[in-house]
Coordinates of N, CA and C in Angstrom, one line a residue:
M1 N -19.9 32.1 -38.5 CA -20.4 32.9 -39.7 C -19.5 34.2 -39.6
N2 N -19.3 34.7 -41.3 CA -18.2 35.8 -41.7 C -19.5 36.8 -42.0
L3 N -18.4 38.0 -41.2 CA -19.6 39.4 -41.5 C -20.5 39.1 -43.3
S4 N -20.3 39.3 -44.4 CA -20.7 38.8 -45.7 C -22.0 38.0 -45.6
R5 N -21.6 36.6 -45.4 CA -23.2 36.0 -44.4 C -23.8 36.6 -43.7
K6 N -23.7 36.9 -42.9 CA -24.5 37.3 -41.7 C -25.0 38.4 -43.0
I7 N -24.9 39.3 -43.6 CA -25.5 40.3 -44.3 C -27.0 39.2 -45.9
I8 N -26.1 38.6 -46.3 CA -26.8 37.6 -46.9 C -28.0 37.0 -46.0
V9 N -27.5 36.6 -44.7 CA -28.7 36.0 -43.8 C -30.2 37.0 -43.5
A10 N -29.1 38.0 -43.6 CA -30.7 39.4 -43.1 C -31.0 40.2 -44.2
G11 N -30.6 39.9 -44.9 CA -31.4 39.8 -46.5 C -32.5 38.9 -46.6
L12 N -31.8 37.9 -46.6 CA -32.9 36.2 -46.6 C -34.1 36.3 -45.8
L13 N -33.7 37.1 -45.0 CA -34.8 37.1 -43.3 C -36.3 37.5 -44.3
A14 N -35.3 38.9 -44.2 CA -36.2 40.2 -44.5 C -37.1 39.9 -46.0
S15 N -36.4 38.6 -46.5 CA -37.4 38.0 -47.3 C -38.3 36.7 -47.3
V16 N -38.1 36.1 -46.1 CA -39.3 34.8 -45.6 C -40.2 35.6 -44.8
A17 N -39.9 37.2 -43.9 CA -41.2 37.8 -43.2 C -42.0 38.2 -44.4
A18 N -41.4 39.1 -45.1 CA -41.8 39.5 -46.0 C -42.9 38.8 -47.1
I19 N -42.3 37.1 -47.3 CA -43.2 36.4 -47.8 C -43.9 35.6 -46.7
G20 N -43.7 35.5 -45.5 CA -44.2 34.6 -44.8 C -45.2 35.3 -43.4
C21 N -45.4 36.7 -42.9 CA -45.6 37.1 -42.3 C -46.9 38.0 -42.5
R22 N -47.8 37.4 -42.1 CA -49.3 38.0 -42.6 C -49.9 38.4 -41.1
G23 N -50.6 39.6 -41.4 CA -51.9 39.7 -40.9 C -51.3 41.1 -39.7
L24 N -50.8 41.4 -39.0 CA -50.8 43.3 -38.5 C -49.7 44.0 -39.3
E25 N -48.3 43.2 -39.0 CA -47.7 43.8 -39.6 C -47.9 43.6 -40.9
E26 N -47.3 42.9 -41.9 CA -47.8 42.8 -43.3 C -47.7 44.0 -44.0
T27 N -48.4 44.9 -44.0 CA -48.6 45.7 -44.8 C -47.0 46.9 -45.4
T28 N -47.0 46.9 -43.3 CA -45.7 47.7 -42.8 C -44.7 47.4 -43.0
L29 N -44.5 46.0 -43.3 CA -43.2 45.5 -43.8 C -43.0 45.2 -44.8
I30 N -44.5 44.7 -45.6 CA -43.8 44.6 -47.1 C -43.4 45.9 -47.6
S31 N -44.2 46.8 -46.9 CA -43.2 48.1 -47.6 C -42.5 48.6 -47.5
A32 N -41.6 48.4 -46.2 CA -40.2 48.5 -45.9 C -39.6 47.5 -46.3
Y33 N -40.0 46.2 -46.9 CA -39.4 45.2 -47.8 C -38.6 45.9 -48.8
N34 N -39.2 46.0 -49.5 CA -39.9 47.1 -51.3 C -38.6 47.8 -50.6
N35 N -38.4 48.5 -49.8 CA -37.5 49.9 -49.9 C -36.3 49.3 -49.6
I36 N -36.3 48.2 -49.1 CA -34.8 47.6 -47.9 C -34.4 47.1 -50.0
I37 N -35.4 46.9 -50.3 CA -33.9 46.3 -51.9 C -33.6 47.7 -52.7
K38 N -35.6 48.5 -53.0 CA -34.6 50.0 -53.6 C -33.5 50.9 -52.9
T39 N -33.1 50.7 -52.2 CA -32.1 51.7 -51.4 C -30.8 50.7 -51.1
H40 N -30.8 49.3 -50.8 CA -30.0 48.8 -49.8 C -29.8 47.5 -51.7
G41 N -30.1 47.4 -52.6 CA -29.8 46.4 -53.6 C -28.7 46.0 -54.1
K42 N -28.2 47.1 -54.1 CA -26.2 47.1 -54.7 C -25.5 46.5 -54.1
V43 N -25.6 47.0 -52.8 CA -25.3 46.0 -51.7 C -25.4 44.6 -51.2
I44 N -26.6 44.0 -51.6 CA -27.4 42.8 -50.8 C -26.4 42.3 -51.9
K45 N -26.9 42.8 -53.2 CA -26.2 42.2 -54.6 C -24.9 42.1 -54.7
S46 N -24.3 42.8 -54.7 CA -22.8 42.7 -53.9 C -22.3 41.5 -52.9
T47 N -23.2 41.2 -52.2 CA -22.6 41.1 -50.9 C -22.8 39.7 -51.1
E48 N -23.9 39.3 -52.0 CA -24.3 38.0 -52.7 C -23.6 37.1 -53.0
K49 N -23.1 38.1 -53.5 CA -21.8 37.9 -56.0 C -20.5 37.0 -54.6
S50 N -20.5 37.9 -53.7 CA -19.1 37.6 -51.9 C -19.9 36.0 -51.7
V51 N -20.6 36.0 -51.7 CA -21.0 34.8 -50.5 C -20.3 33.8 -51.6
I52 N -21.6 34.0 -52.9 CA -21.3 33.4 -53.7 C -20.0 32.3 -53.8
S53 N -19.2 33.5 -54.7 CA -17.7 33.2 -54.6 C -17.0 32.3 -53.6
Q54 N -17.1 32.8 -52.1 CA -16.5 32.4 -51.2 C -17.1 31.2 -51.0
L55 N -18.2 30.7 -51.1 CA -18.8 28.8 -51.1 C -18.4 28.3 -52.3
G56 N -18.3 29.1 -53.5 CA -17.4 28.1 -54.2 C -15.8 27.7 -54.5
K57 N -15.5 28.4 -53.6 CA -13.5 28.0 -53.6 C -13.7 27.1 -52.1
E58 N -14.5 27.5 -51.4 CA -14.5 26.0 -50.2 C -15.8 24.8 -50.5
N59 N -16.9 24.9 -52.0 CA -17.1 23.5 -52.5 C -16.2 23.8 -53.4
K60 N -15.5 24.2 -54.4 CA -14.6 23.8 -54.9 C -15.7 23.5 -56.2
N61 N -16.7 24.6 -56.5 CA -17.8 24.7 -57.9 C -18.4 25.8 -58.1
N62 N -19.6 25.9 -58.7 CA -19.9 27.7 -58.9 C -20.1 28.8 -57.8
G63 N -20.7 27.9 -56.4 CA -20.9 28.2 -55.4 C -22.3 28.6 -55.8
I64 N -23.1 28.5 -55.8 CA -24.4 28.1 -56.0 C -25.4 27.6 -55.6
A65 N -25.4 26.3 -55.6 CA -25.7 24.8 -54.7 C -25.8 25.5 -53.4
P66 N -24.1 25.6 -52.6 CA -24.2 25.9 -51.5 C -25.7 27.1 -50.9
R67 N -25.2 28.0 -52.0 CA -25.4 29.2 -51.9 C -27.7 28.6 -51.2
D68 N -28.1 27.5 -52.7 CA -29.1 27.6 -52.6 C -29.2 26.6 -50.9
R69 N -28.2 25.8 -50.5 CA -28.7 24.9 -49.4 C -28.7 25.8 -48.7
L70 N -27.8 26.9 -48.4 CA -27.9 27.7 -47.2 C -29.4 28.7 -46.9
S71 N -29.3 29.3 -48.0 CA -30.9 30.1 -48.4 C -31.9 29.2 -47.5
T72 N -32.1 27.8 -48.0 CA -33.0 26.7 -47.6 C -33.3 25.9 -46.0
Q73 N -31.7 26.4 -46.0 CA -31.6 26.3 -44.7 C -32.2 27.3 -44.0
L74 N -32.0 28.4 -43.9 CA -32.1 29.2 -43.7 C -33.7 30.0 -43.3
F75 N -34.3 30.2 -44.7 CA -35.5 30.1 -44.5 C -35.9 28.9 -44.3
N76 N -36.0 27.6 -43.9 CA -36.8 26.6 -42.7 C -36.9 26.6 -41.3
Y77 N -35.2 27.9 -40.9 CA -35.1 27.7 -39.4 C -35.8 28.8 -39.7
F78 N -36.4 30.0 -40.4 CA -36.9 31.3 -39.7 C -38.2 30.9 -40.3
A79 N -38.9 30.0 -40.5 CA -40.4 29.8 -40.9 C -40.8 28.8 -40.0
Q80 N -39.9 28.5 -38.9 CA -40.9 27.6 -38.2 C -41.9 28.2 -37.6
P81 N -43.4 27.3 -37.2 CA -44.0 28.1 -36.8 C -44.3 28.4 -34.9
P82 N -43.8 27.3 -34.4 CA -43.9 27.9 -32.9 C -43.0 29.6 -32.7
A83 N -42.4 29.8 -33.1 CA -42.2 31.4 -32.9 C -42.0 32.3 -34.5
Q84 N -42.8 32.0 -34.6 CA -43.4 33.1 -36.0 C -44.5 34.3 -35.5
R85 N -45.0 34.1 -34.9 CA -45.5 36.0 -34.2 C -44.8 37.0 -33.9
G86 N -43.5 35.9 -32.8 CA -42.5 36.5 -32.0 C -42.1 37.0 -33.0
F87 N -41.4 35.9 -34.6 CA -39.9 36.3 -35.9 C -40.8 37.7 -36.4
C88 N -42.1 37.5 -36.7 CA -42.7 38.7 -37.6 C -42.8 39.9 -37.0
A89 N -43.6 40.3 -36.0 CA -43.1 41.3 -35.3 C -41.8 41.7 -35.2
R90 N -40.5 41.1 -34.9 CA -40.0 41.3 -34.6 C -38.9 41.8 -35.6
A91 N -39.3 41.3 -36.9 CA -38.7 41.2 -38.6 C -39.6 42.7 -39.1
N92 N -40.5 43.3 -38.7 CA -41.3 44.5 -38.8 C -40.5 45.5 -38.2
E93 N -40.2 45.1 -37.1 CA -38.9 45.6 -35.9 C -38.2 47.1 -37.1
I94 N -37.3 45.8 -37.2 CA -36.1 45.5 -38.0 C -36.3 46.7 -39.5
A95 N -36.7 45.6 -39.7 CA -37.3 46.0 -41.5 C -37.7 47.8 -41.6
Q96 N -38.0 47.8 -40.2 CA -38.3 49.5 -39.9 C -37.3 50.3 -40.1
V97 N -36.4 49.8 -39.4 CA -34.6 50.3 -39.2 C -33.9 50.5 -40.0
V98 N -33.6 49.2 -40.8 CA -33.2 48.8 -42.0 C -33.4 49.8 -43.2
S99 N -35.4 50.2 -43.2 CA -34.9 50.9 -44.6 C -34.8 52.0 -44.2
S100 N -34.5 52.5 -43.3 CA -34.9 54.1 -42.9 C -32.4 54.4 -43.0
T101 N -32.0 53.1 -42.8 CA -30.7 53.1 -42.5 C -29.5 53.6 -44.0
P102 N -28.7 54.5 -43.4 CA -27.7 54.3 -44.6 C -27.0 53.1 -45.1
T103 N -26.9 53.5 -46.4 CA -26.0 51.9 -47.2 C -24.5 51.7 -46.5
A104 N -23.8 52.7 -46.5 CA -22.9 52.6 -45.2 C -22.8 51.8 -43.8
Q105 N -23.7 52.1 -43.8 CA -24.3 51.4 -41.9 C -24.5 50.0 -42.1
L106 N -25.5 49.7 -43.3 CA -26.2 48.3 -43.4 C -25.1 47.0 -43.1
V107 N -24.0 47.1 -43.7 CA -22.7 45.9 -42.7 C -22.6 46.1 -41.6
E108 N -22.1 47.1 -41.1 CA -22.3 47.0 -40.0 C -23.3 46.4 -38.6
Q109 N -24.5 47.2 -38.9 CA -25.2 46.6 -38.0 C -26.2 45.5 -38.8
A110 N -26.4 44.8 -39.6 CA -26.9 43.3 -39.5 C -26.3 42.7 -38.5
P111 N -24.9 42.2 -38.6 CA -25.2 41.5 -37.2 C -25.6 41.2 -35.8
A112 N -26.1 42.6 -35.8 CA -26.9 43.0 -34.9 C -28.2 42.2 -34.9
H113 N -28.6 43.0 -35.9 CA -30.5 42.8 -36.6 C -30.7 40.7 -36.4
L114 N -29.7 40.8 -36.5 CA -29.5 38.9 -37.5 C -29.9 38.3 -36.0
A115 N -29.0 39.2 -34.8 CA -29.1 38.5 -33.4 C -30.3 38.7 -32.7
R116 N -31.7 39.7 -32.9 CA -32.5 40.7 -32.8 C -33.7 39.0 -33.6
L117 N -33.4 38.9 -35.0 CA -34.1 38.2 -35.6 C -34.3 36.7 -34.6
D118 N -33.1 36.4 -34.5 CA -32.9 35.0 -33.7 C -33.9 34.6 -32.6
E119 N -33.9 36.4 -31.7 CA -34.6 36.0 -30.5 C -35.9 35.0 -30.0
P120 N -37.2 35.6 -30.3 CA -37.9 34.8 -30.4 C -37.7 32.8 -30.6
F121 N -36.8 33.2 -31.5 CA -36.7 31.8 -31.6 C -35.9 31.1 -30.3
N122 N -35.2 30.9 -30.2 CA -34.3 31.8 -29.0 C -35.0 31.3 -27.7
E123 N -35.9 32.3 -27.2 CA -37.0 32.0 -26.0 C -38.0 30.9 -26.5
F124 N -38.3 30.6 -27.7 CA -39.4 29.9 -27.7 C -39.0 28.1 -27.1
Y125 N -37.5 27.8 -27.1 CA -37.5 26.8 -27.3 C -36.8 26.5 -25.9
Q126 N -36.1 28.1 -24.8 CA -35.8 28.1 -23.9 C -37.2 27.9 -22.9
A127 N -38.4 28.7 -23.4 CA -39.3 28.3 -23.1 C -39.5 26.9 -23.3
Y128 N -39.6 26.1 -24.0 CA -39.8 24.7 -24.1 C -39.3 23.6 -23.9
A129 N -38.2 24.2 -23.0 CA -36.6 23.5 -22.4 C -37.6 23.4 -20.9
Q130 N -37.4 24.5 -20.1 CA -38.7 25.1 -18.7 C -39.5 23.9 -19.0
Y131 N -40.5 24.2 -20.2 CA -42.1 22.9 -19.8 C -40.9 21.7 -19.7
Q132 N -40.2 21.3 -20.8 CA -40.2 20.3 -19.8 C -40.0 19.9 -18.9
V133 N -38.8 20.8 -18.1 CA -38.3 20.6 -17.1 C -39.2 20.1 -15.9
D134 N -40.1 21.2 -15.9 CA -41.8 21.5 -15.5 C -42.2 20.7 -15.2
A135 N -42.2 20.0 -16.3 CA -44.3 18.6 -16.4 C -43.2 17.7 -16.0
V136 N -42.2 17.2 -16.2 CA -40.8 16.2 -15.1 C -40.9 16.4 -13.9
A137 N -40.4 17.8 -13.2 CA -41.0 18.2 -11.8 C -42.6 18.2 -11.0
W138 N -43.4 18.0 -12.5 CA -45.1 17.9 -12.0 C -45.2 16.7 -11.6
D139 N -45.1 16.1 -12.4 CA -45.2 14.1 -12.5 C -44.4 13.7 -11.2
A140 N -43.2 13.6 -11.2 CA -42.7 13.7 -9.6 C -43.1 13.8 -8.8
K141 N -44.1 14.7 -9.0 CA -45.1 15.4 -7.8 C -46.7 14.6 -7.7
Y142 N -46.9 14.6 -8.7 CA -48.6 14.5 -9.1 C -49.1 13.4 -9.2
A143 N -48.2 12.9 -10.3 CA -48.3 11.9 -11.2 C -48.6 10.2 -10.0
P144 N -50.0 9.4 -10.8 CA -49.5 8.1 -9.4 C -48.6 7.6 -9.9
R145 N -47.8 6.4 -9.3 CA -46.6 5.8 -9.4 C -47.5 4.9 -10.4
P146 N -46.3 4.2 -11.5 CA -47.0 3.0 -12.1 C -47.2 1.7 -11.3
A147 N -48.4 1.1 -11.9 CA -48.8 -0.2 -10.4 C -46.9 -1.3 -11.0
I148 N -46.6 -1.5 -9.3 CA -45.1 -2.5 -10.1 C -45.8 -3.8 -10.9
M149 N -45.1 -4.8 -11.8 CA -45.9 -5.7 -11.7 C -44.1 -6.7 -11.6
N150 N -45.3 -8.0 -11.1 CA -44.4 -9.1 -11.5 C -43.7 -9.9 -12.4
T151 N -43.3 -10.7 -12.3 CA -42.7 -11.3 -13.8 C -44.9 -12.0 -14.2
P152 N -44.4 -12.4 -15.0 CA -46.5 -13.6 -15.1 C -46.1 -14.3 -15.1
A153 N -47.1 -15.2 -14.4 CA -46.5 -16.8 -14.2 C -46.9 -17.1 -15.4
P154 N -46.7 -18.2 -16.1 CA -46.5 -19.2 -17.1 C -48.0 -19.3 -17.7
V155 N -48.3 -19.1 -19.2 CA -49.5 -19.3 -19.3 C -49.9 -21.0 -19.6
S156 N -50.9 -21.6 -18.9 CA -51.3 -22.4 -19.2 C -52.2 -22.8 -20.1
P157 N -52.7 -23.5 -21.1 CA -53.5 -23.4 -22.4 C -55.2 -23.8 -21.6
V158 N -56.0 -23.4 -22.5 CA -57.4 -23.4 -22.0 C -58.7 -23.8 -22.8
G159 N -58.9 -24.9 -22.5 CA -60.2 -25.4 -23.4 C -59.2 -27.1 -23.6
P160 N -60.2 -27.2 -24.8 CA -59.3 -28.8 -25.3 C -59.0 -28.4 -26.3
T161 N -57.7 -29.1 -26.0 CA -56.7 -29.2 -26.5 C -56.6 -30.4 -27.9
A162 N -56.1 -30.2 -29.1 CA -56.0 -31.0 -29.6 C -55.2 -31.1 -30.5
S163 N -54.6 -33.0 -30.6 CA -53.1 -32.8 -31.9 C -53.2 -33.1 -33.3
V164 N -52.6 -32.7 -33.8 CA -53.1 -33.0 -35.4 C -52.2 -34.0 -35.6
T165 N -52.3 -35.0 -36.1 CA -51.3 -36.1 -36.8 C -51.2 -36.2 -38.6
V166 N -49.8 -36.3 -38.5 CA -49.7 -36.5 -39.6 C -49.5 -38.1 -40.6
P167 N -50.0 -38.0 -40.7 CA -50.1 -39.9 -42.3 C -48.8 -39.7 -42.6
P168 N -47.9 -41.2 -41.8 CA -47.0 -40.8 -42.5 C -47.0 -40.7 -44.4
G169 N -45.5 -40.4 -44.6 CA -45.1 -39.9 -45.6 C -45.8 -38.8 -46.7
N170 N -46.5 -38.1 -45.8 CA -46.9 -36.7 -46.4 C -46.1 -35.4 -45.6
H171 N -44.8 -35.8 -45.4 CA -44.4 -34.3 -44.6 C -43.9 -33.9 -45.7

């Protein structure tokens, strides 16, 4: 992902956090988000225009629909419930830093901030993968083995059997 897209991603993530993070950090996060928009709005807007233009060239259109798809994918990824608490806490930390970062340094720092925002999701999925490995190991050690089944014997009918005769000509 190029630098312009990373900046847009970072801006979108601040938006995701401001919309979706409720709880302890809500007030400070929203305040920082509003300050980020006020302080860095021009850079964010010009970068977004650049990304839309790039996406337009790549997709041979005006770039709006591809930008919207990218935004939706990013929003959905960073709104995943399993890592939300960690993400919100991290987003609040980063929002505080970004809100007081000089605009000239914003572009340079965006990739590192994006990587830090992604850490709670990576940590969750690594922990989940380890859980799956541990569950298989536990099952192998402690879970009873399933009973071995042989091929079942053919089933014989039980009870009276009746046969139905159809009169000739009524088929």
